[in-house]
Tab-separated table of C-alpha atoms in Angstrom:
chain	number	residue	atom	x	y	z
T	26	MET	CA	-0.192	-0.030	-0.026
T	27	THR	CA	1.554	3.633	-1.079
T	28	PRO	CA	1.195	5.678	1.829
T	29	SER	CA	-0.576	8.846	1.281
T	30	PRO	CA	1.656	12.165	2.222
T	31	THR	CA	0.771	14.321	4.961
T	32	ARG	CA	0.065	17.746	3.725
T	33	PRO	CA	0.920	20.762	5.953
T	34	PRO	CA	-1.837	22.161	8.208
T	35	SER	CA	-3.860	24.807	6.745
T	36	THR	CA	-3.298	27.079	9.568
T	37	ALA	CA	0.132	28.085	9.664
T	38	LYS	CA	1.903	26.997	12.949
T	39	PHE	CA	5.377	28.235	12.370
T	40	PRO	CA	8.244	25.862	14.592
T	41	VAL	CA	11.690	27.239	15.224
T	42	GLU	CA	14.629	26.752	13.337
T	43	ILE	CA	18.157	28.665	12.683
T	44	ILE	CA	19.891	29.017	9.425
T	45	THR	CA	22.483	31.057	8.450
T	46	GLU	CA	22.257	33.537	5.511
T	47	GLU	CA	25.022	31.955	3.250
T	48	GLU	CA	23.119	28.484	4.057
T	49	MET	CA	20.344	29.838	2.446
T	50	SER	CA	22.420	29.656	-0.869
T	51	LEU	CA	24.632	26.879	0.147
T	52	ILE	CA	22.285	25.001	2.616
T	53	GLU	CA	23.346	21.550	2.462
T	54	ALA	CA	26.869	21.790	1.514
T	55	ALA	CA	27.923	24.535	3.820
T	56	PHE	CA	26.329	22.561	6.544
T	57	TYR	CA	29.562	23.274	8.629
T	58	SER	CA	30.597	26.442	7.196
T	59	VAL	CA	32.075	29.378	9.218
T	60	SER	CA	30.781	32.390	7.383
T	61	ALA	CA	30.752	35.669	8.797
T	62	ALA	CA	26.999	36.198	8.030
T	63	PRO	CA	25.002	36.299	11.210
T	64	PRO	CA	22.746	33.385	11.501
T	65	SER	CA	19.044	33.508	11.704
T	66	VAL	CA	16.521	31.800	13.935
T	67	GLN	CA	13.071	30.751	12.915
T	68	PHE	CA	11.143	31.908	16.035
T	69	ASP	CA	7.369	32.463	16.847
T	70	GLN	CA	5.929	33.382	19.908
T	71	ASN	CA	2.733	31.928	18.906
T	72	VAL	CA	4.015	28.379	18.045
T	73	ARG	CA	1.995	25.501	19.071
T	74	SER	CA	3.460	24.301	22.544
T	75	ILE	CA	6.019	21.472	22.351
T	76	ARG	CA	6.427	21.039	25.786
T	77	SER	CA	5.135	17.541	26.186
T	78	ILE	CA	7.387	16.650	23.388
T	79	THR	CA	10.799	17.976	24.824
T	80	MET	CA	9.740	16.931	28.292
T	81	LEU	CA	10.172	13.412	26.655
T	82	SER	CA	13.520	14.800	25.076
T	83	LYS	CA	14.698	15.950	28.802
T	84	ARG	CA	14.373	12.248	30.150
T	85	ARG	CA	17.314	9.694	29.879
T	86	LEU	CA	15.023	7.478	27.824
T	87	SER	CA	15.452	3.546	28.127
T	88	GLY	CA	17.983	2.713	25.574
T	89	CYS	CA	18.913	5.841	24.567
T	90	THR	CA	22.279	6.074	26.195
T	91	GLU	CA	25.182	7.126	24.228
T	92	SER	CA	26.622	4.243	22.545
T	93	VAL	CA	29.671	3.676	20.454
T	94	ASN	CA	30.474	1.103	18.200
T	95	SER	CA	33.657	-0.651	18.321
T	96	ASP	CA	34.336	-0.688	14.796
T	97	ILE	CA	33.640	3.018	14.153
T	98	GLU	CA	36.868	4.710	13.656
T	99	ASP	CA	38.004	8.111	13.418
T	100	SER	CA	38.645	9.361	9.621
T	101	GLY	CA	40.816	11.849	10.737
T	102	ARG	CA	43.919	9.742	9.643
T	103	ILE	CA	45.805	10.247	6.494
T	104	ILE	CA	45.690	7.361	4.136
T	105	GLY	CA	48.125	6.365	1.343
T	106	SER	CA	48.025	2.894	0.225
T	107	TYR	CA	49.110	1.669	-3.425
T	108	SER	CA	46.067	0.446	-5.697
T	109	PRO	CA	46.679	-1.384	-9.015
T	110	ASN	CA	45.440	1.306	-11.381
T	111	ARG	CA	47.268	4.283	-9.589
T	112	LYS	CA	49.861	6.054	-11.590
T	113	ARG	CA	51.687	7.487	-8.108
T	114	ARG	CA	50.733	7.302	-4.559
T	115	VAL	CA	48.734	9.735	-3.007
T	116	LEU	CA	50.330	11.551	-0.047
T	117	GLU	CA	47.671	13.383	0.963
T	118	SER	CA	44.182	12.396	0.952
T	119	PHE	CA	41.557	15.028	-0.302
T	120	LEU	CA	39.676	14.128	2.907
T	121	HIS	CA	42.306	15.160	5.213
T	122	ARG	CA	43.108	18.061	2.986
T	123	PHE	CA	39.434	19.620	2.208
T	124	ARG	CA	37.076	18.059	4.834
T	125	ARG	CA	39.241	17.393	8.128
T	126	ARG	CA	37.245	19.381	10.091
T	127	ARG	CA	33.734	19.639	8.332
T	128	GLY	CA	32.934	16.301	7.614
T	129	LEU	CA	31.648	15.148	4.111
T	130	SER	CA	28.526	16.458	2.910
T	131	VAL	CA	25.962	14.426	0.931
T	132	THR	CA	26.808	16.791	-2.129
T	133	ASP	CA	30.366	15.882	-1.776
T	134	ILE	CA	29.179	12.071	-2.061
T	135	THR	CA	26.535	12.458	-4.995
T	136	SER	CA	29.383	15.005	-7.027
T	137	THR	CA	31.614	12.447	-6.822
T	138	GLU	CA	29.205	9.723	-7.941
T	139	TRP	CA	28.689	11.932	-11.011
T	140	CYS	CA	32.260	12.246	-12.251
T	141	GLU	CA	35.334	11.727	-9.658
T	142	LYS	CA	37.828	13.346	-12.134
T	143	GLN	CA	35.269	16.650	-11.868
T	144	MET	CA	34.925	16.324	-7.923
T	145	GLU	CA	38.904	16.450	-8.210
T	146	PHE	CA	38.960	19.594	-10.346
T	147	PHE	CA	36.283	21.099	-8.043
T	148	LEU	CA	38.897	20.667	-4.988
T	149	LEU	CA	41.914	21.699	-6.704
T	150	LEU	CA	40.616	24.444	-8.652
T	151	GLY	CA	37.414	25.515	-7.009
T	152	ARG	CA	33.984	25.343	-8.202
T	153	PRO	CA	32.431	26.990	-11.512
T	154	LYS	CA	29.924	29.664	-10.105
T	155	SER	CA	26.606	29.384	-9.878
T	156	THR	CA	23.953	29.009	-13.154
T	157	GLU	CA	20.776	30.699	-13.108
T	158	ALA	CA	19.492	27.256	-13.388
T	159	MET	CA	21.092	26.346	-9.824
T	160	LYS	CA	20.127	29.820	-8.603
T	161	ALA	CA	16.402	28.953	-9.635
T	162	GLY	CA	16.431	25.432	-7.651
T	163	SER	CA	18.007	27.000	-4.508
T	164	ALA	CA	15.135	29.861	-4.508
T	165	ARG	CA	12.475	26.797	-5.046
T	166	HIS	CA	13.586	25.025	-2.043
T	167	MET	CA	13.798	28.334	0.083
T	168	GLU	CA	10.082	29.069	-1.043
T	169	LEU	CA	9.368	25.545	0.052
T	170	GLU	CA	11.155	25.868	3.208
T	171	GLU	CA	9.293	29.267	4.054
T	172	GLU	CA	5.741	27.452	3.984
T	173	VAL	CA	6.454	25.630	6.985
T	174	VAL	CA	8.853	27.902	8.937
T	175	LYS	CA	9.867	31.683	9.808
T	176	ARG	CA	12.950	33.132	10.000
T	177	VAL	CA	14.137	35.316	12.366
T	178	LYS	CA	18.105	36.397	13.168
T	179	ILE	CA	19.934	35.257	15.960
T	180	ASP	CA	23.887	36.140	16.892
T	181	VAL	CA	26.269	33.570	17.483
T	182	GLU	CA	29.522	33.960	18.729
T	183	SER	CA	31.536	30.851	18.163
T	184	ILE	CA	32.041	27.481	15.906
T	185	GLU	CA	30.167	25.765	18.909
T	186	ASP	CA	27.444	28.128	18.832
T	187	ARG	CA	27.284	27.555	15.195
T	188	TRP	CA	26.596	23.528	15.748
T	189	ALA	CA	24.321	24.446	18.441
T	190	VAL	CA	22.161	25.807	15.618
T	191	LYS	CA	22.363	22.838	13.650
T	192	PHE	CA	21.117	20.691	16.981
T	193	MET	CA	18.580	23.312	17.341
T	194	ASN	CA	16.988	22.914	13.744
T	195	PHE	CA	16.804	19.313	14.101
T	196	ILE	CA	15.279	19.298	17.418
T	197	TRP	CA	12.601	22.046	16.110
T	198	GLY	CA	12.182	19.989	12.945
T	199	ILE	CA	11.353	16.650	14.639
T	200	ASN	CA	8.983	18.274	16.944
T	201	GLN	CA	7.565	20.136	13.621
T	202	LEU	CA	7.159	16.631	11.955
T	203	LEU	CA	5.557	14.509	15.145
T	204	LEU	CA	3.189	17.255	15.720
T	205	ASP	CA	2.001	18.450	12.113
T	206	GLY	CA	3.227	15.552	10.114
T	207	LEU	CA	5.929	17.535	7.867
T	208	THR	CA	9.105	19.315	8.326
T	209	ARG	CA	11.677	20.556	5.810
T	210	GLU	CA	15.543	21.389	5.888
T	211	LEU	CA	16.361	18.964	8.279
T	212	PRO	CA	20.015	18.829	9.176
T	213	VAL	CA	21.424	15.044	9.843
T	214	VAL	CA	25.094	14.209	10.916
T	215	GLY	CA	26.301	10.854	11.173
T	216	PHE	CA	28.777	8.186	9.934
T	217	ALA	CA	29.283	6.449	7.064
T	218	GLU	CA	31.821	4.011	6.735
T	219	GLY	CA	33.784	5.220	9.437
T	220	VAL	CA	33.379	9.069	8.259
T	221	TRP	CA	32.068	11.760	9.239
T	222	MET	CA	28.983	13.112	6.915
T	223	VAL	CA	26.507	15.904	7.065
T	224	GLY	CA	23.592	17.043	4.962
T	225	ILE	CA	20.175	18.711	5.222
T	226	ILE	CA	16.673	16.306	4.138
T	227	ASP	CA	14.679	18.064	1.866
T	228	GLU	CA	11.289	16.758	3.368
T	229	ILE	CA	10.023	14.428	5.565
T	230	ARG	CA	6.503	13.684	5.675
T	231	MET	CA	5.054	11.511	8.644
T	232	SER	CA	2.409	9.011	6.640
T	233	LEU	CA	0.186	6.422	8.250
T	234	VAL	CA	1.242	2.665	6.844
T	235	GLU	CA	-0.999	0.230	8.439
T	236	SER	CA	-1.906	1.948	11.586
T	237	GLU	CA	1.875	2.903	12.399
T	238	ARG	CA	3.583	6.520	11.578
T	239	ILE	CA	6.619	6.115	9.442
T	240	PRO	CA	8.434	8.818	7.994
T	241	ILE	CA	9.031	9.134	4.254
T	242	LEU	CA	12.048	11.297	2.566
T	243	VAL	CA	11.203	13.514	-0.167
T	244	ASP	CA	13.432	15.110	-2.117
T	245	THR	CA	12.616	17.947	-4.960
T	246	LYS	CA	14.502	18.688	-8.217
T	247	THR	CA	13.917	21.526	-10.454
T	248	ARG	CA	13.950	21.079	-14.291
T	249	VAL	CA	14.472	23.715	-16.930
T	250	ARG	CA	12.490	22.045	-19.290
T	251	ALA	CA	9.529	20.093	-19.044
T	252	THR	CA	11.198	16.640	-19.505
T	253	LEU	CA	12.451	13.967	-16.457
T	254	PRO	CA	16.076	13.617	-16.475
T	255	ALA	CA	18.045	10.571	-17.943
T	256	GLU	CA	19.254	7.555	-15.780
T	257	PRO	CA	22.465	8.922	-14.755
T	258	GLN	CA	20.855	11.808	-12.965
T	259	ARG	CA	17.984	9.404	-11.503
T	260	ARG	CA	20.425	7.513	-10.245
T	261	ASN	CA	22.398	10.150	-8.649
T	262	GLY	CA	19.247	11.649	-7.261
T	263	ARG	CA	18.356	8.133	-5.523
T	264	LEU	CA	22.187	7.827	-4.057
T	265	GLN	CA	21.311	11.408	-2.448
T	266	LEU	CA	18.028	10.116	-0.578
T	267	MET	CA	19.645	7.066	0.194
T	268	CYS	CA	22.534	8.635	1.958
T	269	TYR	CA	19.559	10.886	3.889
T	270	LYS	CA	18.133	7.470	5.058
T	271	TYR	CA	21.618	5.846	5.924
T	272	LEU	CA	22.069	9.252	8.198
T	273	TRP	CA	18.350	8.948	9.632
T	274	ASP	CA	18.335	5.280	10.604
T	275	SER	CA	21.981	5.819	12.233
T	276	LEU	CA	20.720	8.684	14.316
T	277	VAL	CA	17.231	6.526	15.134
T	278	ALA	CA	19.232	3.489	16.463
T	279	ASN	CA	21.229	6.038	18.415
T	280	LYS	CA	24.866	5.629	16.567
T	281	PHE	CA	25.905	9.069	17.745
T	282	PRO	CA	29.156	8.789	19.415
T	283	SER	CA	29.526	12.249	21.000
T	284	HIS	CA	32.930	11.873	21.935
T	285	LYS	CA	34.356	11.279	18.590
T	286	PHE	CA	32.311	13.730	17.504
T	287	PHE	CA	33.569	16.850	19.627
T	288	ASP	CA	37.106	15.576	18.924
T	289	TYR	CA	36.467	15.486	15.487
T	290	PHE	CA	35.525	19.026	14.856
T	291	SER	CA	37.659	20.194	17.218
T	292	LEU	CA	34.504	21.464	19.705
T	293	ASN	CA	34.519	21.757	23.037
T	294	PRO	CA	31.458	20.399	24.966
T	295	HIS	CA	31.546	22.390	28.202
T	296	TYR	CA	31.715	25.765	26.080
T	297	ILE	CA	29.031	27.840	27.745
T	298	LEU	CA	26.473	28.657	24.670
T	299	SER	CA	25.937	32.644	23.578
T	300	PRO	CA	23.412	34.260	25.595
T	301	GLU	CA	21.160	34.632	22.543
T	302	VAL	CA	21.702	30.838	21.986
T	303	ARG	CA	20.791	30.246	25.694
T	304	GLN	CA	17.844	32.251	25.835
T	305	VAL	CA	16.240	30.635	22.649
T	306	THR	CA	16.625	27.250	24.126
T	307	GLU	CA	14.809	28.175	27.332
T	308	LYS	CA	12.069	29.560	25.605
T	309	SER	CA	12.093	26.248	23.715
T	310	GLY	CA	11.615	24.155	26.429
T	311	PHE	CA	15.005	22.604	26.441
T	312	PRO	CA	17.365	25.033	28.425
T	313	SER	CA	21.056	24.263	27.617
T	314	GLU	CA	24.190	26.003	29.006
T	315	THR	CA	26.940	23.962	27.059
T	316	LEU	CA	27.023	22.539	23.707
T	317	ASP	CA	27.043	18.784	25.650
T	318	ASP	CA	23.524	19.795	27.173
T	319	LEU	CA	22.285	20.373	23.815
T	320	VAL	CA	23.815	17.590	22.345
T	321	ARG	CA	22.097	15.130	25.062
T	322	TYR	CA	18.673	16.729	24.031
T	323	PHE	CA	19.523	16.057	20.235
T	324	GLN	CA	20.351	12.478	21.497
T	325	ASN	CA	17.587	11.998	23.259
T	326	SER	CA	15.158	13.485	20.454
T	327	CYS	CA	16.361	10.528	17.861
T	328	CYS	CA	15.028	8.202	20.133
T	329	LEU	CA	11.679	9.307	19.734
T	330	LEU	CA	11.902	8.163	15.841
T	331	PRO	CA	11.260	5.148	14.084
T	332	ARG	CA	13.207	4.441	11.318
T	333	ALA	CA	12.353	6.051	7.754
T	334	GLN	CA	10.574	3.829	5.144
T	335	ASP	CA	12.563	1.938	2.924
T	336	GLN	CA	10.570	3.376	-0.351
T	337	LEU	CA	12.077	7.205	-0.797
T	338	LEU	CA	10.795	9.651	-2.955
T	339	LEU	CA	12.176	12.344	-5.533
T	340	ARG	CA	9.753	14.760	-7.375
T	341	TYR	CA	10.593	16.840	-10.542
T	342	GLU	CA	9.022	19.995	-11.035
T	343	LEU	CA	9.275	22.604	-13.714
T	344	GLN	CA	11.075	25.752	-12.854
T	345	GLU	CA	9.042	27.777	-14.875
T	346	ASP	CA	5.446	27.223	-13.063
T	347	GLN	CA	6.602	24.460	-10.504
T	348	SER	CA	4.490	21.781	-11.801
T	349	LEU	CA	4.789	18.656	-11.298
T	350	LEU	CA	6.616	16.705	-14.049
T	351	GLY	CA	6.669	13.151	-12.330
T	352	GLU	CA	7.569	11.430	-9.174
T	353	ASP	CA	10.136	8.276	-8.533
T	354	GLN	CA	9.502	6.196	-5.965
T	355	PHE	CA	11.947	3.626	-5.239
T	356	ASP	CA	13.444	1.537	-2.681
T	357	TYR	CA	16.358	1.672	-0.268
T	358	GLU	CA	18.792	-0.834	-1.795
T	359	PRO	CA	21.404	-1.197	1.280
T	360	ALA	CA	24.089	-3.459	-0.734
T	361	TRP	CA	24.042	-0.969	-3.678
T	362	PHE	CA	24.268	1.963	-1.379
T	363	GLU	CA	27.314	0.437	0.599
T	364	SER	CA	29.071	-0.282	-2.568
T	365	GLN	CA	28.713	3.561	-3.911
T	366	ILE	CA	29.862	4.688	-0.335
T	367	LYS	CA	32.788	2.427	-0.413
T	368	SER	CA	33.951	3.173	-4.057
T	369	CYS	CA	33.554	6.969	-3.220
T	370	MET	CA	35.883	6.595	0.261
T	371	GLU	CA	38.417	5.119	-1.959
T	372	PHE	CA	38.601	8.369	-3.819
T	373	TRP	CA	38.456	10.689	-0.787
T	374	GLN	CA	40.794	8.377	1.217
T	375	GLY	CA	43.249	8.646	-1.197
T	376	GLU	CA	43.316	4.917	-1.932
T	377	ARG	CA	43.584	5.775	-5.565
T	378	GLU	CA	43.251	8.138	-8.195
T	379	ALA	CA	40.149	9.865	-9.741
T	380	ILE	CA	38.200	7.993	-12.357
T	381	PHE	CA	36.769	8.947	-15.357
T	382	THR	CA	33.189	8.933	-15.953
T	383	PRO	CA	32.340	5.732	-17.979
T	384	THR	CA	32.513	5.984	-21.589
T	385	GLU	CA	28.827	5.548	-22.137
T	386	GLU	CA	28.430	8.425	-20.054
T	387	ARG	CA	31.036	10.668	-21.534
T	388	TRP	CA	28.732	12.830	-22.684
T	389	LYS	CA	28.760	14.619	-19.126
T	390	CYS	CA	32.294	15.987	-20.803
T	391	LYS	CA	30.184	18.323	-22.696
T	392	PHE	CA	28.857	20.345	-19.955
T	393	CYS	CA	31.705	20.318	-17.558
T	394	LYS	CA	33.559	23.461	-17.027
T	395	PHE	CA	36.843	21.618	-16.877
T	396	SER	CA	36.776	19.631	-19.993
T	397	SER	CA	39.454	21.282	-21.654
T	398	ARG	CA	41.820	20.149	-18.853
T	399	CYS	CA	40.765	17.008	-18.641
T	400	PRO	CA	42.448	14.169	-20.109
T	401	ALA	CA	39.027	12.240	-20.713
T	402	ASN	CA	38.392	15.070	-23.328
T	403	SER	CA	40.707	14.517	-25.782
T	404	ASN	CA	39.037	10.917	-26.261
T	405	MET	CA	35.404	12.498	-26.411
T	406	ASP	CA	33.822	12.406	-30.154
T	407	ASP	CA	30.469	13.647	-31.766
T	408	SER	CA	28.893	10.048	-30.484
T	409	ALA	CA	29.158	11.431	-27.015
T	410	THR	CA	25.526	13.041	-27.546
T	411	PRO	CA	23.743	13.542	-24.619
T	412	PRO	CA	20.008	12.105	-23.803
T	413	GLU	CA	17.751	14.255	-25.549
T	414	ASN	CA	15.708	14.661	-22.129
T	415	GLU	CA	18.863	16.021	-20.662
T	416	ASN	CA	18.845	20.073	-20.643
T	417	PHE	CA	21.137	20.962	-17.678
T	418	LEU	CA	23.869	23.689	-18.935
T	419	SER	CA	26.136	22.348	-15.707
T	420	PRO	CA	26.962	19.294	-13.918
T	421	PRO	CA	23.927	18.113	-12.310
T	422	ILE	CA	23.714	18.711	-8.388
T	423	PRO	CA	21.436	18.188	-5.547
T	424	SER	CA	19.068	21.440	-6.427
T	425	LYS	CA	19.549	23.041	-3.259
T	426	ASN	CA	23.283	23.882	-3.302
T	427	GLU	CA	26.652	23.314	-3.793
T	428	LEU	CA	29.917	24.012	-1.872
T	429	SER	CA	31.596	27.050	-2.294
């Protein structure tokens, strides 16, 4: 039985949420940005009371104490091994050089799956400027988010405050999901193959399936023309949603080793949060003096949640009028997801050099800003023609954002 989505309530009940201004244009990939722009908080005095939920969150719930699996490894070390297809040894991994204190974003994963060589150029030479299509996609996600949240600015004073912002957003998003059956732009953080990964889930719907409430993860993509994407882009979008499900289910299973989290991101758990952040947590029903206090609320909130449904949903909208072009419902495939993540980690951890996009997908090179520099381009001929339904003018990315 296909679950029916829960629609937003007709009477606006806005939850609280904190988001930086920069994150509105780079909302997923800049999950751990260190921007000078002042953050903002979605906070409404008329918000529905969430006391009953936060009271549950305050309790040391049975089975919700911190657990650290013995097989989880800190990914901060440098990996530099040999591989049969390597021309030289990678002395320092891209993970260590570029993501050592910020973690991999889900966008990093999907960009790597699209083309490892292009991802390498992104890291070494910088990403191209956002196209109008990218900006339109980001604007649409802002619009969707603002249907269910309200923005109010808040001052932060440290990296610890900025992470506090993420955890507060999560707690408020979970409260909204449990009360209203819908939330959007929910930040998540967790382990994948021993590496810290961060992301922002586009939309979560709480649906009733055989008398049980189960979260459904949804992502909306925008299209320039009224066509559905070809298989490579669909595959990329499926991987993105599978990453979100993996992170969600890991949090629900209480797989968030806070000590490793504080250590990896160089955070002081006993840091006293800024006065404004503490004031907001007090008003919200989960008063927190330190970052560690807030992380405990975050962990206990995770224990209130069920695992996400195995069926995931990709939606495709036309940018011009936001009409629905089609939906792609698909099942979570653990074995395929694991193989994709392991392959991605080989690249990021320096176990091998970047692989060119497959020959049958070499048409992607015609849309790559680095094609003139790439060795694969010299072998590309006129037969590398993109499918008729591919109409992007830049590499396909999660429509919400890119790394700067």
